[in-house]
Coordinates of N, CA and C in Angstrom, one line a residue:
Chain A
Q1 N 32.5 -8.5 -27.8 CA 32.3 -7.9 -26.5 C 30.8 -7.8 -26.2
S2 N 30.4 -8.3 -25.0 CA 29.0 -8.4 -24.6 C 28.5 -7.0 -24.3
A3 N 27.2 -6.8 -24.4 CA 26.6 -5.5 -24.2 C 26.5 -5.2 -22.7
L4 N 26.3 -6.2 -21.9 CA 26.3 -6.0 -20.4 C 27.6 -6.6 -19.8
T5 N 28.1 -5.9 -18.8 CA 29.4 -6.2 -18.2 C 29.2 -7.0 -16.9
Q6 N 29.7 -8.2 -16.8 CA 29.7 -9.0 -15.6 C 31.2 -9.3 -15.3
P7 N 31.4 -9.6 -13.9 CA 32.8 -10.0 -13.6 C 33.0 -11.4 -14.2
R8 N 34.2 -11.7 -14.5 CA 34.5 -13.0 -15.2 C 34.3 -14.2 -14.2
S9 N 34.6 -13.9 -12.9 CA 34.5 -15.0 -11.9 C 34.3 -14.4 -10.5
V10 N 33.6 -15.2 -9.7 CA 33.4 -14.9 -8.3 C 33.5 -16.3 -7.6
S11 N 33.8 -16.2 -6.3 CA 33.9 -17.4 -5.6 C 33.4 -17.2 -4.1
G12 N 33.1 -18.3 -3.5 CA 32.6 -18.3 -2.1 C 32.6 -19.6 -1.5
S13 N 32.7 -19.7 -0.2 CA 32.7 -21.0 0.5 C 31.2 -21.4 0.8
P14 N 31.0 -22.7 1.0 CA 29.6 -23.1 1.3 C 29.1 -22.4 2.5
G15 N 27.8 -22.0 2.4 CA 27.2 -21.2 3.4 C 27.3 -19.7 3.3
Q16 N 28.3 -19.3 2.6 CA 28.5 -17.8 2.4 C 27.5 -17.3 1.4
S17 N 27.6 -15.9 1.2 CA 26.8 -15.3 0.2 C 27.7 -14.7 -0.9
V18 N 27.3 -14.6 -2.1 CA 28.0 -14.0 -3.2 C 27.1 -13.1 -4.0
T19 N 27.6 -12.0 -4.6 CA 26.8 -11.2 -5.4 C 27.5 -11.0 -6.7
I20 N 26.7 -11.2 -7.8 CA 27.2 -11.0 -9.2 C 26.6 -9.7 -9.7
S21 N 27.4 -8.8 -10.2 CA 26.9 -7.6 -10.8 C 26.8 -7.7 -12.3
C22 N 25.9 -6.8 -12.8 CA 25.6 -6.8 -14.3 C 25.4 -5.3 -14.6
T23 N 26.4 -4.7 -15.3 CA 26.3 -3.3 -15.6 C 26.0 -3.0 -17.0
G24 N 25.0 -2.2 -17.3 CA 24.6 -1.8 -18.6 C 24.5 -0.3 -18.7
T25 N 23.5 0.2 -19.4 CA 23.4 1.6 -19.6 C 21.9 2.0 -19.4
S26 N 21.6 3.2 -19.6 CA 20.2 3.7 -19.4 C 19.3 3.2 -20.6
S27 N 20.0 2.6 -21.6 CA 19.2 2.1 -22.7 C 18.8 0.6 -22.5
D28 N 19.3 0.0 -21.5 CA 19.0 -1.4 -21.3 C 18.6 -1.6 -19.8
V29 N 19.6 -1.9 -19.0 CA 19.4 -2.2 -17.5 C 18.7 -1.1 -16.8
G30 N 19.2 0.1 -17.1 CA 18.7 1.3 -16.4 C 17.3 1.8 -16.9
G31 N 17.0 1.4 -18.1 CA 15.7 1.9 -18.7 C 14.5 1.0 -18.5
Y32 N 14.7 -0.2 -18.1 CA 13.6 -1.1 -18.0 C 13.7 -2.0 -16.8
N33 N 12.6 -2.4 -16.2 CA 12.7 -3.4 -15.1 C 12.5 -4.8 -15.7
Y34 N 13.3 -5.1 -16.7 CA 13.2 -6.4 -17.4 C 14.6 -7.1 -17.4
V35 N 15.2 -7.2 -16.3 CA 16.4 -8.0 -16.1 C 16.1 -9.4 -15.7
S36 N 16.8 -10.3 -16.3 CA 16.6 -11.7 -16.0 C 18.0 -12.3 -15.8
W37 N 18.1 -13.4 -15.0 CA 19.3 -14.1 -14.8 C 19.2 -15.6 -15.1
Y38 N 20.2 -16.2 -15.6 CA 20.2 -17.6 -16.1 C 21.4 -18.3 -15.5
Q39 N 21.2 -19.6 -15.0 CA 22.3 -20.4 -14.5 C 22.5 -21.5 -15.6
Q40 N 23.8 -21.7 -15.8 CA 24.2 -22.7 -16.8 C 25.3 -23.6 -16.3
H41 N 25.0 -24.9 -16.1 CA 26.0 -25.9 -15.7 C 26.7 -26.3 -17.0
P42 N 28.0 -26.8 -16.9 CA 28.7 -27.2 -18.1 C 28.0 -28.2 -18.9
G43 N 27.9 -27.9 -20.2 CA 27.2 -28.8 -21.2 C 25.7 -28.9 -21.1
K44 N 25.1 -28.0 -20.3 CA 23.7 -28.0 -20.1 C 23.1 -26.7 -20.7
A45 N 21.8 -26.7 -20.8 CA 21.1 -25.5 -21.3 C 20.9 -24.5 -20.1
P46 N 20.8 -23.3 -20.4 CA 20.6 -22.3 -19.4 C 19.3 -22.5 -18.7
K47 N 19.2 -22.1 -17.5 CA 17.9 -22.2 -16.7 C 17.6 -20.8 -16.1
L48 N 16.4 -20.4 -16.2 CA 15.9 -19.1 -15.7 C 15.9 -19.2 -14.2
M49 N 16.6 -18.2 -13.5 CA 16.6 -18.1 -12.1 C 15.9 -16.9 -11.5
I50 N 16.0 -15.8 -12.2 CA 15.3 -14.5 -11.8 C 14.8 -13.8 -13.0
Y51 N 13.6 -13.2 -12.9 CA 13.1 -12.4 -14.0 C 12.5 -11.1 -13.5
D52 N 12.3 -10.2 -14.4 CA 11.7 -8.9 -14.0 C 12.5 -8.3 -12.7
V53 N 13.8 -8.4 -12.8 CA 14.8 -7.9 -11.8 C 14.8 -8.7 -10.5
S54 N 13.7 -9.1 -10.0 CA 13.7 -9.7 -8.6 C 12.7 -10.8 -8.4
K55 N 12.0 -11.3 -9.4 CA 11.0 -12.3 -9.3 C 11.7 -13.7 -9.5
R56 N 11.3 -14.7 -8.7 CA 11.8 -16.0 -8.8 C 10.7 -16.9 -9.4
P57 N 11.1 -17.7 -10.4 CA 10.1 -18.7 -11.0 C 9.9 -19.8 -9.9
S58 N 8.8 -20.4 -10.1 CA 8.5 -21.6 -9.2 C 9.6 -22.6 -9.2
G59 N 10.0 -23.1 -8.1 CA 11.0 -24.1 -8.0 C 12.4 -23.6 -7.8
V60 N 12.7 -22.3 -8.0 CA 14.0 -21.7 -7.7 C 14.1 -21.4 -6.2
P61 N 15.1 -21.9 -5.6 CA 15.2 -21.6 -4.1 C 15.3 -20.1 -3.8
D62 N 14.7 -19.8 -2.6 CA 14.7 -18.4 -2.2 C 16.1 -17.9 -1.8
R63 N 17.1 -18.7 -1.9 CA 18.5 -18.3 -1.7 C 19.0 -17.4 -2.8
F64 N 18.3 -17.4 -3.9 CA 18.6 -16.6 -5.1 C 17.7 -15.4 -5.1
S65 N 18.3 -14.2 -5.2 CA 17.6 -13.0 -5.2 C 18.2 -12.0 -6.1
G66 N 17.4 -11.1 -6.7 CA 17.8 -10.1 -7.6 C 17.4 -8.7 -7.2
S67 N 18.2 -7.7 -7.7 CA 18.0 -6.3 -7.4 C 18.5 -5.5 -8.5
K68 N 18.2 -4.2 -8.5 CA 18.8 -3.3 -9.5 C 18.9 -1.9 -8.9
S69 N 20.0 -1.2 -9.2 CA 20.2 0.2 -8.8 C 20.8 0.9 -10.0
G70 N 20.0 1.9 -10.6 CA 20.5 2.6 -11.7 C 20.8 1.6 -12.9
N71 N 22.0 1.7 -13.4 CA 22.3 0.9 -14.6 C 22.9 -0.5 -14.2
T72 N 22.9 -0.8 -13.0 CA 23.5 -2.1 -12.5 C 22.5 -3.0 -11.8
A73 N 22.4 -4.2 -12.3 CA 21.6 -5.2 -11.7 C 22.5 -6.2 -10.9
S74 N 22.0 -6.9 -9.9 CA 22.8 -7.8 -9.1 C 22.0 -9.1 -8.8
L75 N 22.7 -10.2 -8.8 CA 22.2 -11.5 -8.4 C 22.9 -11.9 -7.1
T76 N 22.2 -12.1 -6.1 CA 22.8 -12.5 -4.8 C 22.4 -14.0 -4.5
I77 N 23.4 -14.8 -4.2 CA 23.1 -16.2 -3.8 C 23.6 -16.3 -2.4
S78 N 22.7 -16.6 -1.5 CA 23.0 -16.8 -0.1 C 23.0 -18.2 0.3
G79 N 23.7 -18.6 1.4 CA 23.8 -20.0 1.8 C 24.4 -20.9 0.6
L80 N 25.5 -20.5 0.1 CA 26.1 -21.2 -1.1 C 26.1 -22.7 -0.9
Q81 N 25.7 -23.4 -2.0 CA 25.8 -24.8 -2.0 C 26.7 -25.3 -3.1
A82 N 27.2 -26.5 -3.0 CA 28.1 -27.0 -4.1 C 27.4 -27.0 -5.5
E83 N 26.1 -27.3 -5.5 CA 25.4 -27.3 -6.8 C 25.2 -26.0 -7.4
D84 N 25.5 -24.9 -6.7 CA 25.4 -23.5 -7.2 C 26.5 -23.2 -8.2
E85 N 27.6 -24.0 -8.1 CA 28.7 -23.8 -9.0 C 28.3 -23.9 -10.4
A86 N 28.4 -22.8 -11.2 CA 27.9 -22.8 -12.6 C 28.3 -21.4 -13.2
D87 N 27.9 -21.2 -14.4 CA 28.0 -19.9 -15.1 C 26.7 -19.2 -14.9
Y88 N 26.7 -17.9 -14.7 CA 25.5 -17.1 -14.6 C 25.6 -16.0 -15.6
Y89 N 24.4 -15.8 -16.2 CA 24.3 -14.8 -17.3 C 23.1 -13.8 -16.9
C90 N 23.4 -12.5 -17.0 CA 22.3 -11.6 -16.9 C 21.8 -11.2 -18.3
C91 N 20.6 -10.7 -18.4 CA 20.0 -10.4 -19.7 C 19.0 -9.2 -19.4
S92 N 19.0 -8.3 -20.4 CA 18.1 -7.1 -20.2 C 17.4 -6.8 -21.5
Y93 N 16.2 -6.4 -21.5 CA 15.5 -5.8 -22.6 C 16.2 -4.5 -22.9
A94 N 16.3 -4.2 -24.2 CA 17.1 -3.0 -24.6 C 16.3 -2.2 -25.7
G95 N 15.0 -2.3 -25.7 CA 14.3 -1.5 -26.6 C 13.9 -2.2 -27.9
S96 N 13.1 -1.6 -28.7 CA 12.5 -2.2 -29.9 C 13.4 -2.2 -31.1
Y97 N 14.7 -1.9 -30.9 CA 15.7 -2.1 -32.0 C 16.7 -3.2 -31.7
T98 N 17.2 -3.1 -30.5 CA 18.2 -4.1 -30.1 C 17.6 -5.3 -29.4
F99 N 16.4 -5.1 -28.8 CA 15.6 -6.1 -28.1 C 16.3 -6.7 -26.9
W100 N 17.1 -7.8 -27.0 CA 17.6 -8.4 -25.7 C 19.1 -8.5 -25.8
V101 N 19.8 -8.1 -24.7 CA 21.2 -8.2 -24.6 C 21.6 -9.0 -23.4
F102 N 22.7 -9.7 -23.5 CA 23.2 -10.6 -22.4 C 24.5 -10.1 -21.9
G103 N 24.8 -10.4 -20.7 CA 26.2 -10.2 -20.2 C 27.1 -11.3 -20.7
G104 N 28.4 -11.1 -20.4 CA 29.4 -12.1 -20.9 C 29.4 -13.4 -20.0
G105 N 28.8 -13.3 -18.9 CA 28.8 -14.5 -18.0 C 29.8 -14.4 -16.9
T106 N 29.4 -15.0 -15.7 CA 30.3 -15.0 -14.6 C 30.4 -16.5 -14.1
K107 N 31.6 -16.9 -13.9 CA 31.8 -18.3 -13.4 C 31.8 -18.3 -11.9
L108 N 30.9 -18.9 -11.3 CA 30.8 -19.0 -9.8 C 31.5 -20.3 -9.4
T109 N 32.5 -20.2 -8.5 CA 33.2 -21.3 -7.9 C 32.9 -21.4 -6.5
V110 N 32.4 -22.6 -6.0 CA 32.2 -22.8 -4.6 C 33.4 -23.5 -4.1
L111 N 34.1 -22.8 -3.2 CA 35.4 -23.3 -2.7 C 35.2 -24.6 -1.8
Chain B
E1 N 4.8 -31.5 -18.8 CA 6.2 -31.0 -18.7 C 6.5 -30.4 -20.0
V2 N 7.1 -29.2 -20.0 CA 7.5 -28.5 -21.2 C 8.7 -29.2 -21.8
Q3 N 8.7 -29.5 -23.1 CA 9.9 -30.0 -23.7 C 10.1 -29.3 -25.0
L4 N 11.4 -29.0 -25.3 CA 11.8 -28.4 -26.5 C 13.0 -29.2 -27.0
V5 N 12.9 -29.7 -28.2 CA 13.9 -30.5 -28.8 C 14.4 -30.0 -30.1
E6 N 15.6 -29.5 -30.1 CA 16.1 -28.9 -31.4 C 16.8 -30.0 -32.2
S7 N 16.8 -29.8 -33.5 CA 17.5 -30.7 -34.4 C 17.9 -29.9 -35.7
G8 N 18.7 -30.6 -36.5 CA 19.1 -30.0 -37.8 C 20.5 -29.4 -37.8
G9 N 21.2 -29.4 -36.7 CA 22.5 -28.8 -36.7 C 23.5 -29.7 -37.4
G10 N 24.7 -29.1 -37.7 CA 25.7 -29.9 -38.4 C 26.8 -29.0 -38.9
L11 N 27.6 -29.6 -39.8 CA 28.7 -28.9 -40.4 C 28.3 -28.3 -41.8
V12 N 28.6 -27.1 -42.0 CA 28.2 -26.4 -43.3 C 29.3 -25.5 -43.7
K13 N 29.5 -25.3 -44.9 CA 30.6 -24.4 -45.5 C 30.1 -23.0 -45.4
P14 N 31.1 -22.1 -45.3 CA 30.7 -20.6 -45.4 C 29.9 -20.3 -46.6
G15 N 28.9 -19.5 -46.5 CA 28.0 -19.2 -47.6 C 26.8 -20.2 -47.7
G16 N 26.9 -21.3 -47.0 CA 25.8 -22.3 -47.1 C 24.6 -22.0 -46.3
S17 N 23.7 -22.9 -46.3 CA 22.4 -22.8 -45.6 C 22.1 -24.0 -44.7
L18 N 21.3 -23.8 -43.7 CA 20.9 -24.8 -42.8 C 19.6 -24.5 -42.2
R19 N 18.7 -25.4 -42.0 CA 17.4 -25.2 -41.3 C 17.4 -26.0 -40.0
L20 N 17.2 -25.3 -38.9 CA 17.0 -25.9 -37.6 C 15.5 -26.0 -37.3
S21 N 15.2 -27.1 -36.6 CA 13.8 -27.3 -36.1 C 13.8 -27.4 -34.6
C22 N 12.7 -27.1 -34.0 CA 12.5 -27.2 -32.6 C 11.1 -27.8 -32.3
A23 N 11.0 -29.0 -31.9 CA 9.8 -29.6 -31.6 C 9.3 -29.3 -30.2
A24 N 8.1 -28.8 -30.0 CA 7.6 -28.4 -28.7 C 6.5 -29.3 -28.2
S25 N 6.5 -29.5 -26.9 CA 5.4 -30.2 -26.3 C 5.2 -29.8 -24.9
G26 N 4.1 -30.1 -24.3 CA 3.8 -29.8 -22.9 C 3.2 -28.4 -22.6
F27 N 2.9 -27.7 -23.7 CA 2.3 -26.4 -23.5 C 1.6 -26.1 -24.8
T28 N 0.8 -25.0 -24.8 CA 0.0 -24.7 -26.0 C 0.9 -23.8 -26.9
F29 N 1.6 -24.5 -27.8 CA 2.6 -23.9 -28.7 C 2.0 -22.7 -29.5
S30 N 0.8 -22.8 -30.0 CA 0.3 -21.8 -30.8 C 0.1 -20.5 -30.1
N31 N 0.0 -20.5 -28.8 CA -0.1 -19.3 -28.0 C 1.2 -18.7 -27.6
A32 N 2.3 -19.4 -27.9 CA 3.6 -19.0 -27.3 C 4.4 -18.1 -28.2
W33 N 5.1 -17.2 -27.7 CA 6.1 -16.4 -28.4 C 7.4 -17.3 -28.2
M34 N 8.2 -17.4 -29.2 CA 9.4 -18.2 -29.2 C 10.6 -17.5 -29.7
S35 N 11.7 -17.8 -29.1 CA 13.0 -17.2 -29.5 C 14.1 -18.2 -29.8
W36 N 15.1 -17.8 -30.5 CA 16.3 -18.6 -30.7 C 17.4 -17.8 -30.0
V37 N 18.2 -18.5 -29.2 CA 19.4 -17.9 -28.6 C 20.6 -18.8 -28.9
R38 N 21.7 -18.2 -29.2 CA 22.9 -19.0 -29.6 C 24.1 -18.7 -28.6
Q39 N 25.0 -19.7 -28.6 CA 26.2 -19.6 -27.8 C 27.4 -20.1 -28.5
A40 N 28.3 -19.3 -28.9 CA 29.5 -19.7 -29.6 C 30.3 -20.5 -28.6
P41 N 31.2 -21.4 -29.1 CA 32.0 -22.2 -28.2 C 32.8 -21.4 -27.2
G42 N 32.6 -21.7 -25.9 CA 33.3 -21.0 -24.9 C 32.9 -19.6 -24.6
K43 N 31.8 -19.2 -25.3 CA 31.4 -17.7 -25.2 C 30.1 -17.6 -24.5
G44 N 29.6 -16.4 -24.4 CA 28.3 -16.1 -23.7 C 27.1 -16.3 -24.7
L45 N 25.9 -16.0 -24.1 CA 24.7 -16.1 -24.8 C 24.4 -14.9 -25.7
E46 N 23.7 -15.1 -26.8 CA 23.4 -14.1 -27.8 C 22.0 -14.3 -28.3
W47 N 21.1 -13.4 -28.1 CA 19.7 -13.5 -28.7 C 19.8 -13.4 -30.2
V48 N 19.1 -14.3 -30.9 CA 19.1 -14.3 -32.3 C 17.9 -13.7 -32.9
G49 N 16.7 -14.1 -32.4 CA 15.5 -13.6 -33.0 C 14.3 -14.2 -32.3
R50 N 13.1 -13.6 -32.6 CA 11.9 -14.0 -32.0 C 10.7 -14.0 -32.9
I51 N 9.7 -14.9 -32.7 CA 8.5 -14.9 -33.4 C 7.3 -14.8 -32.5
K52 N 6.4 -14.0 -32.7 CA 5.2 -13.9 -31.9 C 4.2 -14.9 -32.3
S53 N 3.2 -15.2 -31.4 CA 2.2 -16.1 -31.8 C 1.3 -15.4 -32.9
K54 N 0.6 -16.3 -33.6 CA -0.2 -15.8 -34.7 C -1.3 -14.9 -34.2
T55 N -1.8 -15.1 -33.0 CA -2.9 -14.3 -32.5 C -2.3 -12.9 -32.1
D56 N -1.0 -12.8 -31.9 CA -0.4 -11.5 -31.7 C 0.3 -11.0 -32.9
G57 N 0.0 -11.5 -34.1 CA 0.5 -11.0 -35.3 C 1.5 -11.9 -36.0
G58 N 2.1 -12.8 -35.3 CA 3.1 -13.7 -35.9 C 4.3 -13.0 -36.5
T59 N 4.6 -11.8 -36.0 CA 5.7 -11.1 -36.6 C 7.0 -11.6 -36.0
T60 N 8.1 -11.2 -36.7 CA 9.5 -11.7 -36.3 C 10.3 -10.4 -36.1
D61 N 11.3 -10.6 -35.2 CA 12.4 -9.6 -35.0 C 13.7 -10.3 -34.9
Y62 N 14.8 -9.7 -35.3 CA 16.1 -10.3 -35.4 C 17.2 -9.4 -34.8
A63 N 18.2 -10.1 -34.3 CA 19.4 -9.3 -33.9 C 20.1 -8.8 -35.1
A64 N 20.8 -7.7 -35.0 CA 21.5 -7.1 -36.1 C 22.4 -8.0 -36.9
P65 N 23.2 -8.9 -36.2 CA 24.2 -9.7 -36.9 C 23.5 -10.8 -37.9
V66 N 22.3 -11.1 -37.7 CA 21.6 -12.1 -38.5 C 20.5 -11.6 -39.4
K67 N 20.2 -10.3 -39.2 CA 19.0 -9.8 -39.9 C 19.3 -9.8 -41.4
G68 N 18.3 -10.3 -42.2 CA 18.5 -10.4 -43.6 C 19.1 -11.7 -44.1
R69 N 19.6 -12.5 -43.1 CA 20.2 -13.8 -43.4 C 19.4 -15.0 -42.8
F70 N 18.9 -14.7 -41.6 CA 18.1 -15.8 -40.9 C 16.6 -15.4 -40.9
T71 N 15.8 -16.5 -40.9 CA 14.4 -16.4 -40.9 C 13.8 -17.3 -39.9
I72 N 13.0 -16.8 -39.0 CA 12.3 -17.7 -38.1 C 10.8 -17.9 -38.6
S73 N 10.4 -19.1 -38.5 CA 9.0 -19.4 -38.8 C 8.4 -20.5 -37.9
R74 N 7.1 -20.7 -38.0 CA 6.5 -21.7 -37.1 C 5.4 -22.4 -37.8
D75 N 5.2 -23.7 -37.4 CA 4.1 -24.5 -37.9 C 3.3 -24.9 -36.7
D76 N 2.3 -24.2 -36.4 CA 1.5 -24.5 -35.2 C 0.8 -25.9 -35.3
S77 N 0.5 -26.3 -36.5 CA -0.1 -27.6 -36.7 C 0.8 -28.8 -36.3
K78 N 2.1 -28.5 -36.3 CA 3.1 -29.5 -36.0 C 3.9 -29.1 -34.7
N79 N 3.4 -28.1 -34.0 CA 4.1 -27.6 -32.8 C 5.6 -27.5 -33.0
T80 N 6.0 -26.9 -34.1 CA 7.4 -26.8 -34.4 C 7.8 -25.4 -34.8
L81 N 9.0 -25.1 -34.3 CA 9.6 -23.8 -34.6 C 10.8 -24.0 -35.6
Y82 N 11.1 -23.1 -36.5 CA 12.1 -23.2 -37.4 C 13.1 -22.0 -37.4
L83 N 14.3 -22.3 -37.8 CA 15.3 -21.2 -38.0 C 16.0 -21.5 -39.3
Q84 N 15.7 -20.8 -40.4 CA 16.3 -20.9 -41.6 C 17.5 -20.0 -41.7
M85 N 18.7 -20.6 -41.8 CA 19.9 -19.8 -41.8 C 20.6 -19.8 -43.2
N86 N 20.7 -18.7 -43.8 CA 21.4 -18.6 -45.1 C 22.6 -17.7 -45.0
S87 N 23.4 -17.8 -46.1 CA 24.7 -17.0 -46.2 C 25.5 -17.2 -44.9
L88 N 25.7 -18.4 -44.4 CA 26.3 -18.6 -43.1 C 27.8 -18.2 -43.1
K89 N 28.2 -17.6 -42.0 CA 29.6 -17.2 -41.8 C 30.2 -18.0 -40.7
T90 N 31.5 -18.0 -40.6 CA 32.2 -18.7 -39.6 C 31.8 -18.3 -38.2
E91 N 31.5 -17.0 -38.1 CA 31.1 -16.4 -36.8 C 29.7 -16.9 -36.3
D92 N 29.0 -17.6 -37.2 CA 27.7 -18.1 -36.8 C 27.8 -19.5 -36.1
T93 N 29.0 -20.0 -36.0 CA 29.3 -21.3 -35.3 C 28.9 -21.1 -33.9
A94 N 27.9 -22.0 -33.4 CA 27.4 -21.9 -32.1 C 26.5 -23.0 -31.8
V95 N 26.1 -23.2 -30.5 CA 25.0 -24.0 -30.1 C 23.8 -23.1 -30.2
Y96 N 22.7 -23.6 -30.9 CA 21.5 -22.8 -31.0 C 20.4 -23.4 -30.1
Y97 N 19.9 -22.5 -29.3 CA 18.9 -23.0 -28.3 C 17.5 -22.4 -28.8
C98 N 16.5 -23.2 -28.7 CA 15.1 -22.8 -28.8 C 14.6 -22.5 -27.4
T99 N 13.9 -21.3 -27.3 CA 13.3 -21.0 -26.0 C 11.9 -20.5 -26.1
T100 N 11.1 -20.7 -25.0 CA 9.8 -20.0 -24.9 C 10.1 -18.6 -24.4
Q101 N 9.3 -17.7 -24.8 CA 9.4 -16.4 -24.3 C 8.2 -15.9 -23.6
N102 N 8.3 -15.6 -22.3 CA 7.2 -15.2 -21.5 C 7.4 -13.7 -21.1
G103 N 6.8 -12.8 -21.8 CA 7.0 -11.4 -21.6 C 8.5 -11.1 -22.1
D104 N 9.3 -10.6 -21.1 CA 10.6 -10.2 -21.5 C 11.7 -11.1 -21.0
Y105 N 11.4 -12.4 -20.8 CA 12.4 -13.3 -20.4 C 12.2 -14.7 -21.1
F106 N 13.2 -15.5 -20.9 CA 13.2 -16.8 -21.6 C 13.0 -17.9 -20.6
D107 N 11.8 -18.5 -20.5 CA 11.6 -19.4 -19.4 C 11.9 -20.9 -19.6
Y108 N 11.7 -21.4 -20.8 CA 12.1 -22.8 -21.0 C 13.1 -22.9 -22.2
W109 N 14.1 -23.8 -22.1 CA 15.1 -23.9 -23.1 C 15.2 -25.3 -23.5
G110 N 15.5 -25.5 -24.8 CA 15.9 -26.8 -25.3 C 17.3 -27.2 -24.9
Q111 N 17.8 -28.3 -25.4 CA 19.1 -28.8 -25.1 C 20.1 -28.2 -26.0
G112 N 19.7 -27.6 -27.1 CA 20.5 -27.0 -28.1 C 21.0 -27.9 -29.2
T113 N 21.4 -27.3 -30.3 CA 21.9 -28.1 -31.5 C 23.1 -27.3 -32.0
L114 N 24.2 -28.0 -32.3 CA 25.5 -27.3 -32.7 C 25.5 -27.1 -34.2
V115 N 25.8 -25.9 -34.5 CA 26.0 -25.5 -35.9 C 27.5 -25.1 -36.1
T116 N 28.2 -25.8 -37.0 CA 29.6 -25.5 -37.2 C 29.7 -25.0 -38.7
V117 N 30.2 -23.8 -38.8 CA 30.4 -23.2 -40.2 C 31.9 -23.2 -40.4
S118 N 32.4 -24.0 -41.3 CA 33.8 -24.2 -41.6 C 34.0 -24.7 -43.0
S119 N 35.2 -24.3 -43.6 CA 35.5 -24.9 -44.9 C 36.3 -26.1 -44.7

């Protein structure tokens, strides 16, 4: 069982917006502004999409945005495109004993 | 262009050992903090451990499931990261990814190498 809880799947039509939640505790998501999100296409390595809750690395479209409220972080993808179909994982720093914890992953289907 | 290329994966029996390597290029490896992250077949991601740069002490930290069995090291003269895995268990079966660590996130990932622990 993963430390952070994500929905198993979400879906949306092209052009729509979807939000993926990531729920932790005050020891991880709620305790630090160190949430990151990764996109993984089948058979490929994960790719960083969001870091420090809401920052986008260079090259990531501004359709991807992140936020956090309390112990829950969220990834929102607006203007869905076919190539956004992938698995998405959240990750949070969890202190100097556990260090980093991931969510179980969410499969995004673009209908 | 940052490149991370893992190697050394394969089939090993429970209780056995394996050493993974990660060849890095396209950035100043000696200044980088590096991590290993694994993914069991059909499962999510799991942080394995991290090594700091030598200028930051070169210390290592590990996830509880691998502490005492896995050792991360680096050879800055060869731009290579290592993961020595001992006393392997079936639950260590996974694709192992080498990643650069920038603060508290993992910004570049290798393509991964599969480790299968089975009798």
